[in-house]
mmCIF file of C-alpha atoms and ligand atoms in Angstrom:
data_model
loop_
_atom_site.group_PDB
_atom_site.id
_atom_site.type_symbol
_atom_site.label_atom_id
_atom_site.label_comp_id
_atom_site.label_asym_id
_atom_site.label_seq_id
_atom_site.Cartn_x
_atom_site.Cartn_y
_atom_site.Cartn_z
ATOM 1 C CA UNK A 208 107.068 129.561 154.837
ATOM 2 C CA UNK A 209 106.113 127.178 151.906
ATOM 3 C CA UNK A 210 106.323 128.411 148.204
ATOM 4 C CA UNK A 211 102.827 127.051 148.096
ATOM 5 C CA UNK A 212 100.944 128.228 151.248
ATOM 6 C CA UNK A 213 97.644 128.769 150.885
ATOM 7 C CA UNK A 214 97.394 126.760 147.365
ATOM 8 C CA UNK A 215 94.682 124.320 146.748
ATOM 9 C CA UNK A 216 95.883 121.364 144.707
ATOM 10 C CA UNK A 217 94.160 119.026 142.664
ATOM 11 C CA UNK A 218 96.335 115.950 140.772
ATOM 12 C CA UNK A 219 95.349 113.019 138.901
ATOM 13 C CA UNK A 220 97.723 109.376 138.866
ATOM 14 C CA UNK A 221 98.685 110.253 142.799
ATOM 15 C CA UNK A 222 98.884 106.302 143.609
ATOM 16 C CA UNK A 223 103.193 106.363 142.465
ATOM 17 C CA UNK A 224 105.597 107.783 140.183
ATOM 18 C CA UNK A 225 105.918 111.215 139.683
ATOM 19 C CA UNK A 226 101.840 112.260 140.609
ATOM 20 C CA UNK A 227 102.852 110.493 144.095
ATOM 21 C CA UNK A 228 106.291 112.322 144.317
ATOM 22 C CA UNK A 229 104.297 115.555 143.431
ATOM 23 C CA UNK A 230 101.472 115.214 145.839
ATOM 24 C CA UNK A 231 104.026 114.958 148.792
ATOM 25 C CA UNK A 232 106.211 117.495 146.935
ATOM 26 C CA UNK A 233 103.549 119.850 146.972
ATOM 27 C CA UNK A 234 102.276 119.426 150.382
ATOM 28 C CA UNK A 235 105.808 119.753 151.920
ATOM 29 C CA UNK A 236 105.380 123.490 150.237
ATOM 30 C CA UNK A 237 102.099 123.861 152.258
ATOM 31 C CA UNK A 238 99.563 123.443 149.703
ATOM 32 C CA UNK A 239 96.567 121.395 150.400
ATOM 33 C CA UNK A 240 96.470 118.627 147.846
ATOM 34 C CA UNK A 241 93.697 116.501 146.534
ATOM 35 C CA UNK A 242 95.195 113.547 145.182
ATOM 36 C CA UNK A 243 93.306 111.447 143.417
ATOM 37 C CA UNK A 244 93.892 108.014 141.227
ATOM 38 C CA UNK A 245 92.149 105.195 140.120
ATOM 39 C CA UNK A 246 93.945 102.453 142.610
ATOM 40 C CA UNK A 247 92.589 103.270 146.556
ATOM 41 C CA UNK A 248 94.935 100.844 147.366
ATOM 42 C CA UNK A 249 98.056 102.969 146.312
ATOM 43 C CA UNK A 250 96.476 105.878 147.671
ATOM 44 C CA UNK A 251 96.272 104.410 150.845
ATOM 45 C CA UNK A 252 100.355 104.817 151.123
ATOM 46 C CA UNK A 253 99.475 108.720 151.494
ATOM 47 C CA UNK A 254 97.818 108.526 154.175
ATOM 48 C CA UNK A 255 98.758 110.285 156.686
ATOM 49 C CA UNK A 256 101.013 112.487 154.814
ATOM 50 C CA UNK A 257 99.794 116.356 156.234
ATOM 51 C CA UNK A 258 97.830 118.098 153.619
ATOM 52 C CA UNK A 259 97.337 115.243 151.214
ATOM 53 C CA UNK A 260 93.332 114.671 151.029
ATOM 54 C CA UNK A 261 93.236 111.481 148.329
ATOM 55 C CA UNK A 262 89.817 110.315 146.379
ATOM 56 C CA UNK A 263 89.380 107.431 144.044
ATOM 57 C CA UNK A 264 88.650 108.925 140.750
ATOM 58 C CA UNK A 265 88.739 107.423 137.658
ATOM 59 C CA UNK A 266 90.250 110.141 134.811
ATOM 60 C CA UNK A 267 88.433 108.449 132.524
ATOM 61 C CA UNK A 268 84.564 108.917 133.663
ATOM 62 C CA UNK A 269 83.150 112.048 132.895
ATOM 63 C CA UNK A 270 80.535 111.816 135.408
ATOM 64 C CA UNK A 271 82.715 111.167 138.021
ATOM 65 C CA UNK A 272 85.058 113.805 137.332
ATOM 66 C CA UNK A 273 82.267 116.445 137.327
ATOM 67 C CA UNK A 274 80.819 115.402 140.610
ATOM 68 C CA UNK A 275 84.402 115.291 142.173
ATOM 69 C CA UNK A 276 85.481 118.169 141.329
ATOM 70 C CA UNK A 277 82.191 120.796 141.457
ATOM 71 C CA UNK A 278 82.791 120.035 145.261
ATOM 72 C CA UNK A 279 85.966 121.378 145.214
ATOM 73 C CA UNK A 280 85.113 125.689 145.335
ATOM 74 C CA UNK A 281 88.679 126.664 144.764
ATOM 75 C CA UNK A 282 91.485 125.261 142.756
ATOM 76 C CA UNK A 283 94.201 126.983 142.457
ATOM 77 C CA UNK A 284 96.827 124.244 140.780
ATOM 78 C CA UNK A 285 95.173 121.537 138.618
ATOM 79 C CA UNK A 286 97.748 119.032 137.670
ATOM 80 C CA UNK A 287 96.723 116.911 134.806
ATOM 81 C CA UNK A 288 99.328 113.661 135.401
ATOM 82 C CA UNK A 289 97.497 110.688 134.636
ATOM 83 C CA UNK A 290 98.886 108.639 131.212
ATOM 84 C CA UNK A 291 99.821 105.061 129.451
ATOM 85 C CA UNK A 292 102.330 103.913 128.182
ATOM 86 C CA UNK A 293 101.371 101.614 124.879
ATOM 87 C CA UNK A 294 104.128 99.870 123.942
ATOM 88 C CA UNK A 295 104.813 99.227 119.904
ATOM 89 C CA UNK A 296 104.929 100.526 116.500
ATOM 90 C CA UNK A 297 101.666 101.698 114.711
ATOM 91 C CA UNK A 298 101.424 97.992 113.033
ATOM 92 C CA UNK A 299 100.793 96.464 116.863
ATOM 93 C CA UNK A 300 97.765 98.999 117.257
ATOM 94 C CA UNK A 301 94.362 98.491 117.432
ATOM 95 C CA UNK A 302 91.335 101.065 117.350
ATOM 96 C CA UNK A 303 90.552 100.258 120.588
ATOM 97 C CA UNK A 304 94.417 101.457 121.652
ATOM 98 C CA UNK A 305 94.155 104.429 119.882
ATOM 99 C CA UNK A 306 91.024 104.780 121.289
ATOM 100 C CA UNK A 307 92.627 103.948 125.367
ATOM 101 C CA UNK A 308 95.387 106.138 125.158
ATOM 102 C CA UNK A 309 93.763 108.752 123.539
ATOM 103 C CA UNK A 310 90.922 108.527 126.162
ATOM 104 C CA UNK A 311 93.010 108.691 129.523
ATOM 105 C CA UNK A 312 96.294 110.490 127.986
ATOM 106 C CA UNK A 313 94.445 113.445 126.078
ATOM 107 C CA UNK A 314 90.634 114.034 126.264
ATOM 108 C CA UNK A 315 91.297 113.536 130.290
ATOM 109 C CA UNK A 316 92.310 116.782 130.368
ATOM 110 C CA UNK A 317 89.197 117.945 128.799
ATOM 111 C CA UNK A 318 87.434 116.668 131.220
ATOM 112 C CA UNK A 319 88.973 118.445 134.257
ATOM 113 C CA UNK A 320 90.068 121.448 132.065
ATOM 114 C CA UNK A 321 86.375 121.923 131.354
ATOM 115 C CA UNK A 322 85.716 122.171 135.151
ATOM 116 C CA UNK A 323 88.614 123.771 136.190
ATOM 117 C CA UNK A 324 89.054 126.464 134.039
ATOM 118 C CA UNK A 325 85.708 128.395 134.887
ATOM 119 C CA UNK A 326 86.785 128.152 138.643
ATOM 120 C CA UNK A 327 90.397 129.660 138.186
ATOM 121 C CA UNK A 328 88.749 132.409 135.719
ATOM 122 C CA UNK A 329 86.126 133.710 138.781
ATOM 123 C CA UNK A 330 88.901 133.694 141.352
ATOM 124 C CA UNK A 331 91.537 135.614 139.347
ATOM 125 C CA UNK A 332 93.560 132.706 137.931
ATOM 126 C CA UNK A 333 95.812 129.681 138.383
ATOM 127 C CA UNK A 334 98.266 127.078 137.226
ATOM 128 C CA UNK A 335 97.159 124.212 134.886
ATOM 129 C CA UNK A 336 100.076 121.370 134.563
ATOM 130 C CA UNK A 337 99.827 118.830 132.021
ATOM 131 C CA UNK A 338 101.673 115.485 131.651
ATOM 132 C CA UNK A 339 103.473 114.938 128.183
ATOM 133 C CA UNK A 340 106.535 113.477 127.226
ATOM 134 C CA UNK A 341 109.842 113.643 125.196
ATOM 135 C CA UNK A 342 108.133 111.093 122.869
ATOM 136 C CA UNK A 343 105.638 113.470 121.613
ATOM 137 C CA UNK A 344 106.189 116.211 119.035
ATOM 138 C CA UNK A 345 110.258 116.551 120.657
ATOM 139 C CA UNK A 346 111.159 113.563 119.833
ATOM 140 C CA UNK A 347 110.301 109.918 117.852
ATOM 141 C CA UNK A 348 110.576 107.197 120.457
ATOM 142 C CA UNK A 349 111.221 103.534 119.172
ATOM 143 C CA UNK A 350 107.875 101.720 119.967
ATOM 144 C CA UNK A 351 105.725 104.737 121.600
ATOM 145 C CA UNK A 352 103.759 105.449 118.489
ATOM 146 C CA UNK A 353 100.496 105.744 119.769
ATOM 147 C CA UNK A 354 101.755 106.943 123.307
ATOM 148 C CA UNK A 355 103.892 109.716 120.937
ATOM 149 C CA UNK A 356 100.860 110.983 119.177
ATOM 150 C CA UNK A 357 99.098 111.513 122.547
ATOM 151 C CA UNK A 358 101.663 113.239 124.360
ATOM 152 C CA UNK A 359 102.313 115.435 121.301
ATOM 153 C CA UNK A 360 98.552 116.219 121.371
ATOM 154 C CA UNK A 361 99.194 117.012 125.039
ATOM 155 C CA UNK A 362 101.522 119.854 123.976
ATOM 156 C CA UNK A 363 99.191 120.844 121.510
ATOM 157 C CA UNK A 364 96.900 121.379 123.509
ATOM 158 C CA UNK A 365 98.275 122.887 126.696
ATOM 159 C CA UNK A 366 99.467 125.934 123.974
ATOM 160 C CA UNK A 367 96.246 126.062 123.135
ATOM 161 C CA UNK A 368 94.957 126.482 126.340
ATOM 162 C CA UNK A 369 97.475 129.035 127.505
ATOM 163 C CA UNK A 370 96.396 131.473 124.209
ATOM 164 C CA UNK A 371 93.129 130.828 125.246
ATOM 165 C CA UNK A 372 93.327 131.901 128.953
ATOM 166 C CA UNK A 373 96.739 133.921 129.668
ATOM 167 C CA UNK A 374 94.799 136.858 129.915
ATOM 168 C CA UNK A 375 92.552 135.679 132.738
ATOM 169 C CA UNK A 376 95.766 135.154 134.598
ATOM 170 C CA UNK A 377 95.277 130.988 134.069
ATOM 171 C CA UNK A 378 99.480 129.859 132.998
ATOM 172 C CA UNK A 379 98.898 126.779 131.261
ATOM 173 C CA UNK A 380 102.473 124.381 130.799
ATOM 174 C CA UNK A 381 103.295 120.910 130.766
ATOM 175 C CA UNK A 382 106.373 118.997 131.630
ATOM 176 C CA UNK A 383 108.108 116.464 128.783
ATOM 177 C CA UNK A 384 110.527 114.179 131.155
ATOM 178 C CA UNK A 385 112.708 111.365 129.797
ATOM 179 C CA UNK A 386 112.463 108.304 131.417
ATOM 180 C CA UNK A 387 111.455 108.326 134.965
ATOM 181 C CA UNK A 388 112.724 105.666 137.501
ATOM 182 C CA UNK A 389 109.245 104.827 138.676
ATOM 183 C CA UNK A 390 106.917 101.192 139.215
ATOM 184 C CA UNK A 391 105.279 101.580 135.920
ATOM 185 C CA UNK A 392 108.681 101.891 134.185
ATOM 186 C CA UNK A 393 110.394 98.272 135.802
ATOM 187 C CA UNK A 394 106.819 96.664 135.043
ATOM 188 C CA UNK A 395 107.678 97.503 131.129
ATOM 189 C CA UNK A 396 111.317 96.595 132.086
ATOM 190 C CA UNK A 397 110.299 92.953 134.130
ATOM 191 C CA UNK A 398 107.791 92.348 130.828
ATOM 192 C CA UNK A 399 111.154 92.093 128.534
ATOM 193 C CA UNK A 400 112.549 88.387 127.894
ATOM 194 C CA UNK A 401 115.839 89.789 130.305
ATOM 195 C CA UNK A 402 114.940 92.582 132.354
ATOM 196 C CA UNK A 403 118.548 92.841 133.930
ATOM 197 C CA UNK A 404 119.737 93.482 130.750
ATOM 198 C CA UNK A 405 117.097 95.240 129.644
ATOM 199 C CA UNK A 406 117.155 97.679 132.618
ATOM 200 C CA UNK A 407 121.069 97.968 131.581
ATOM 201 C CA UNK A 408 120.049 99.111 127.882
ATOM 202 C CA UNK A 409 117.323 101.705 128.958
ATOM 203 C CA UNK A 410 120.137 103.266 131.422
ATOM 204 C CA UNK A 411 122.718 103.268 128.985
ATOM 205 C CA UNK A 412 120.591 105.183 126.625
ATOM 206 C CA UNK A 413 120.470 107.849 129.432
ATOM 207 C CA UNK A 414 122.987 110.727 128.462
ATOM 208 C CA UNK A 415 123.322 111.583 132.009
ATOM 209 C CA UNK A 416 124.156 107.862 132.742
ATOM 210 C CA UNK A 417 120.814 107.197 135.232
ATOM 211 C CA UNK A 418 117.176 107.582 134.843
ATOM 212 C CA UNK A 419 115.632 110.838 135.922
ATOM 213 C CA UNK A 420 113.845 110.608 139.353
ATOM 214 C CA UNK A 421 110.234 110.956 140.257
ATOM 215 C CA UNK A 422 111.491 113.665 142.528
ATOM 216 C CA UNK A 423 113.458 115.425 140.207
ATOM 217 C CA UNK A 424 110.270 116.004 138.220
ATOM 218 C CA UNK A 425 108.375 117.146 141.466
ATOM 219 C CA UNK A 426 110.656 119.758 141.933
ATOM 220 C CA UNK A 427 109.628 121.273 138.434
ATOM 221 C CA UNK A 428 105.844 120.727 139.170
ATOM 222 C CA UNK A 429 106.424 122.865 142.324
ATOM 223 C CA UNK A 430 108.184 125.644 140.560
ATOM 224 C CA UNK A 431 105.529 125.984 138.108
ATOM 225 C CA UNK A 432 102.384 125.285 140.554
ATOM 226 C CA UNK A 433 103.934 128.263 142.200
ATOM 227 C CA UNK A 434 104.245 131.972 141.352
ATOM 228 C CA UNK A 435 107.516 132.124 140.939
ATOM 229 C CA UNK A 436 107.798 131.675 137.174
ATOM 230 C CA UNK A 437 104.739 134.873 136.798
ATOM 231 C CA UNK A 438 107.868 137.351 136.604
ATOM 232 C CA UNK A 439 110.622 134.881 135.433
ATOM 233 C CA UNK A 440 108.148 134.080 132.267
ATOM 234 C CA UNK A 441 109.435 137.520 130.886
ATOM 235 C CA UNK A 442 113.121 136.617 130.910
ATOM 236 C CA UNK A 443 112.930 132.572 129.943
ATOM 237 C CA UNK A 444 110.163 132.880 127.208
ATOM 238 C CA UNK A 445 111.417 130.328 125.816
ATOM 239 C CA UNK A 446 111.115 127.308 128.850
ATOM 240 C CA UNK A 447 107.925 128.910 129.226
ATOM 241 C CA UNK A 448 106.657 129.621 126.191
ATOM 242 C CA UNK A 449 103.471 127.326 126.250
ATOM 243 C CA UNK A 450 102.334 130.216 128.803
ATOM 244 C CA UNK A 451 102.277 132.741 126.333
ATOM 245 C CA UNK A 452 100.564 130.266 123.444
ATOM 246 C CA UNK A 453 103.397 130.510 121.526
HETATM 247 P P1 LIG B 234 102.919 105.215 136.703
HETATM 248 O O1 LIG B 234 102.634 104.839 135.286
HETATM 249 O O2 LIG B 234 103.866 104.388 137.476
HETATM 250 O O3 LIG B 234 101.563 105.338 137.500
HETATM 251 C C1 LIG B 234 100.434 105.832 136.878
HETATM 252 C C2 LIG B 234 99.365 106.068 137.922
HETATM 253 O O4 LIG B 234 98.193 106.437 137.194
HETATM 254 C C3 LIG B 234 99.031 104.835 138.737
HETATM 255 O O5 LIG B 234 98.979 105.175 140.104
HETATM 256 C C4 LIG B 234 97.646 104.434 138.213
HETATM 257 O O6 LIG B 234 96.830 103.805 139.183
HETATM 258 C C5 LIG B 234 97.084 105.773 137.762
HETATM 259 N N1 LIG B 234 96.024 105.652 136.770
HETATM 260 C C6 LIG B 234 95.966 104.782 135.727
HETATM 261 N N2 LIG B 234 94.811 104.935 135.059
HETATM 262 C C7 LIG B 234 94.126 105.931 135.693
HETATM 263 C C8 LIG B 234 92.857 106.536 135.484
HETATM 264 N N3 LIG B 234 92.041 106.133 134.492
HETATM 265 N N4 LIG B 234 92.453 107.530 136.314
HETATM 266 C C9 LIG B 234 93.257 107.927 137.332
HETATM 267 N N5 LIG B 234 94.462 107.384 137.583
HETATM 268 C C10 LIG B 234 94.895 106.397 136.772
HETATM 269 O O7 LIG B 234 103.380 106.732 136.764
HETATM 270 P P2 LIG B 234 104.547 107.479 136.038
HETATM 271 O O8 LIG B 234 105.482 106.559 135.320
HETATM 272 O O9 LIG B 234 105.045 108.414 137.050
HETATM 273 O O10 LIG B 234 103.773 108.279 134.887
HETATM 274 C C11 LIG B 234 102.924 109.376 135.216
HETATM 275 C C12 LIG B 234 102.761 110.225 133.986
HETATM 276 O O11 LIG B 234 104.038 110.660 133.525
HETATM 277 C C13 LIG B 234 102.112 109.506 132.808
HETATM 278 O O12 LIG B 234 101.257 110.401 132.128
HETATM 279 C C14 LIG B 234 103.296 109.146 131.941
HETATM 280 O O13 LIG B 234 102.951 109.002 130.582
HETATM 281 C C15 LIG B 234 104.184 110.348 132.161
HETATM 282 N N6 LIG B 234 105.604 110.111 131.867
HETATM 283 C C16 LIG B 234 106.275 109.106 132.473
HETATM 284 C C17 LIG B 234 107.610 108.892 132.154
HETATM 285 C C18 LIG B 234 108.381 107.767 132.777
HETATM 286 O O14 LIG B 234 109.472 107.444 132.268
HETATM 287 N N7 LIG B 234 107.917 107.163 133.850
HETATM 288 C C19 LIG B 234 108.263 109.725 131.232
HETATM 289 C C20 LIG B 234 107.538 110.770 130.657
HETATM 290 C C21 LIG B 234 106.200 110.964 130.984
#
């Protein structure tokens, strides 16, 4: 038996990284999973992979989103993972960055929030699972200023969320890894004038002593796409506060 039988799953940025190690993740546990992204041709490494259904979709067109998902009847996991890194202080931003990151990081949420949402409420809940970061509200990141203030709105707004909805059974969390070992990470490593050494640096800075694994992050999008946490919520408030709004 699966800890998600019978779940139906719906995750943005599915192509690689962590949405990719979370599609299969949550498939292994028996949901079926809609994984979507904006690259086909990264989707097309999941096929095949049983329970994984994957759709081009573009986080960042409302229109699209709407369409997508209002063919979808039930949804019982919506998992919000689609982000960008923007690399530099606030003196290397532009409008038009604030304006990107904000776009696909934050107000993508609304968009599948807005659909979501009215689905879980008529069939008696759900779990909504939004992407932020340490570098948010945690924690000041060297050079993440813009991508900071987006994943801190993230956090903002999943408590928000989870006040708003708790009581139609809709738990509402998001997950704020380190740094993830995954192909968007060595891109910003290879873009550095020594990207050995660079890659080094970044690992050293690692407490543990490695980078955190797509996987590893998988395994927490599992537990809370599931229903285990409904009755361990009451005894780790705190992990799960953003549940209760708090
Ligand atoms: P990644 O950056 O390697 O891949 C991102 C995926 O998102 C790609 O498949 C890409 O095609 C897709 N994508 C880009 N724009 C899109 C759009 N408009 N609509 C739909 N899909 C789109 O993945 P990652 O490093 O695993 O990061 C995933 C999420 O995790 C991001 O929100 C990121 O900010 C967050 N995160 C990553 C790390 C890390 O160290 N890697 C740490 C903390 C948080």
């Amino acid at each position: 038996m699966g800890r998600l039988d019978g779940k139906v799953v719906v995750l943005s940025a599915a192509g690689q990284g962590i949405g990719r190690a979370s599609a299969v993740a949550m498939a292994k546990e028996g949901a079926k999973v809609y994984a979507t992204d904006i690259n086909g041709e990264l989707l097309k490494t999941l096929n095949g992979v049983q329970g994984i259904e994957t759709h081009v979709l573009d986080v960042t067109k409302t229109d699209d989103v709407k369409a997508f998902l209002s063919k979808i009847d039930r949804i019982d996991v919506l998992f919000n993972c689609a982000g960008f890194v923007f690399n530099g202080t606030i003196l290397d931003t532009e409008e038009k960055d604030w304006d990107f990151s904000f776009d696909l990081n934050v107000k993508s949420m609304w968009r599948t929030c807005k659909e979501v949402i009215p689905k879980m409420k008529k069939q008696g809940g759900g779990s909504i699972i939004n992407m932020s970061s340490v570098a948010s509200s945690k924690k000041g990141a060297p050079n993440r200023c813009v991508y900071g203030a987006t994943k801190a709105a993230v956090i903002g707004l999943t408590k928000a969320m989870a006040a708003d909805f708790v009581t139609d059974q809709i738990r509402c969390n998001c997950v704020c890894p380190g740094t993830v070992d995954t192909p968007s990470l060595q891109d910003r490593i290879n873009a550095l004038p020594d990207p050995t050494q660079a890659r080094k640096d970044f690992e050293s800075r690692q407490r543990i002593g490695r980078f955190c694994t797509a996987e590893e992050v998988a395994n927490l999008v599992v537990f809370l796409a599931s229903d285990e946490h409904v009755s361990a919520a009451t005894s780790a408030g705190d992990i799960l506060s953003t549940q209760h709004g708090r």
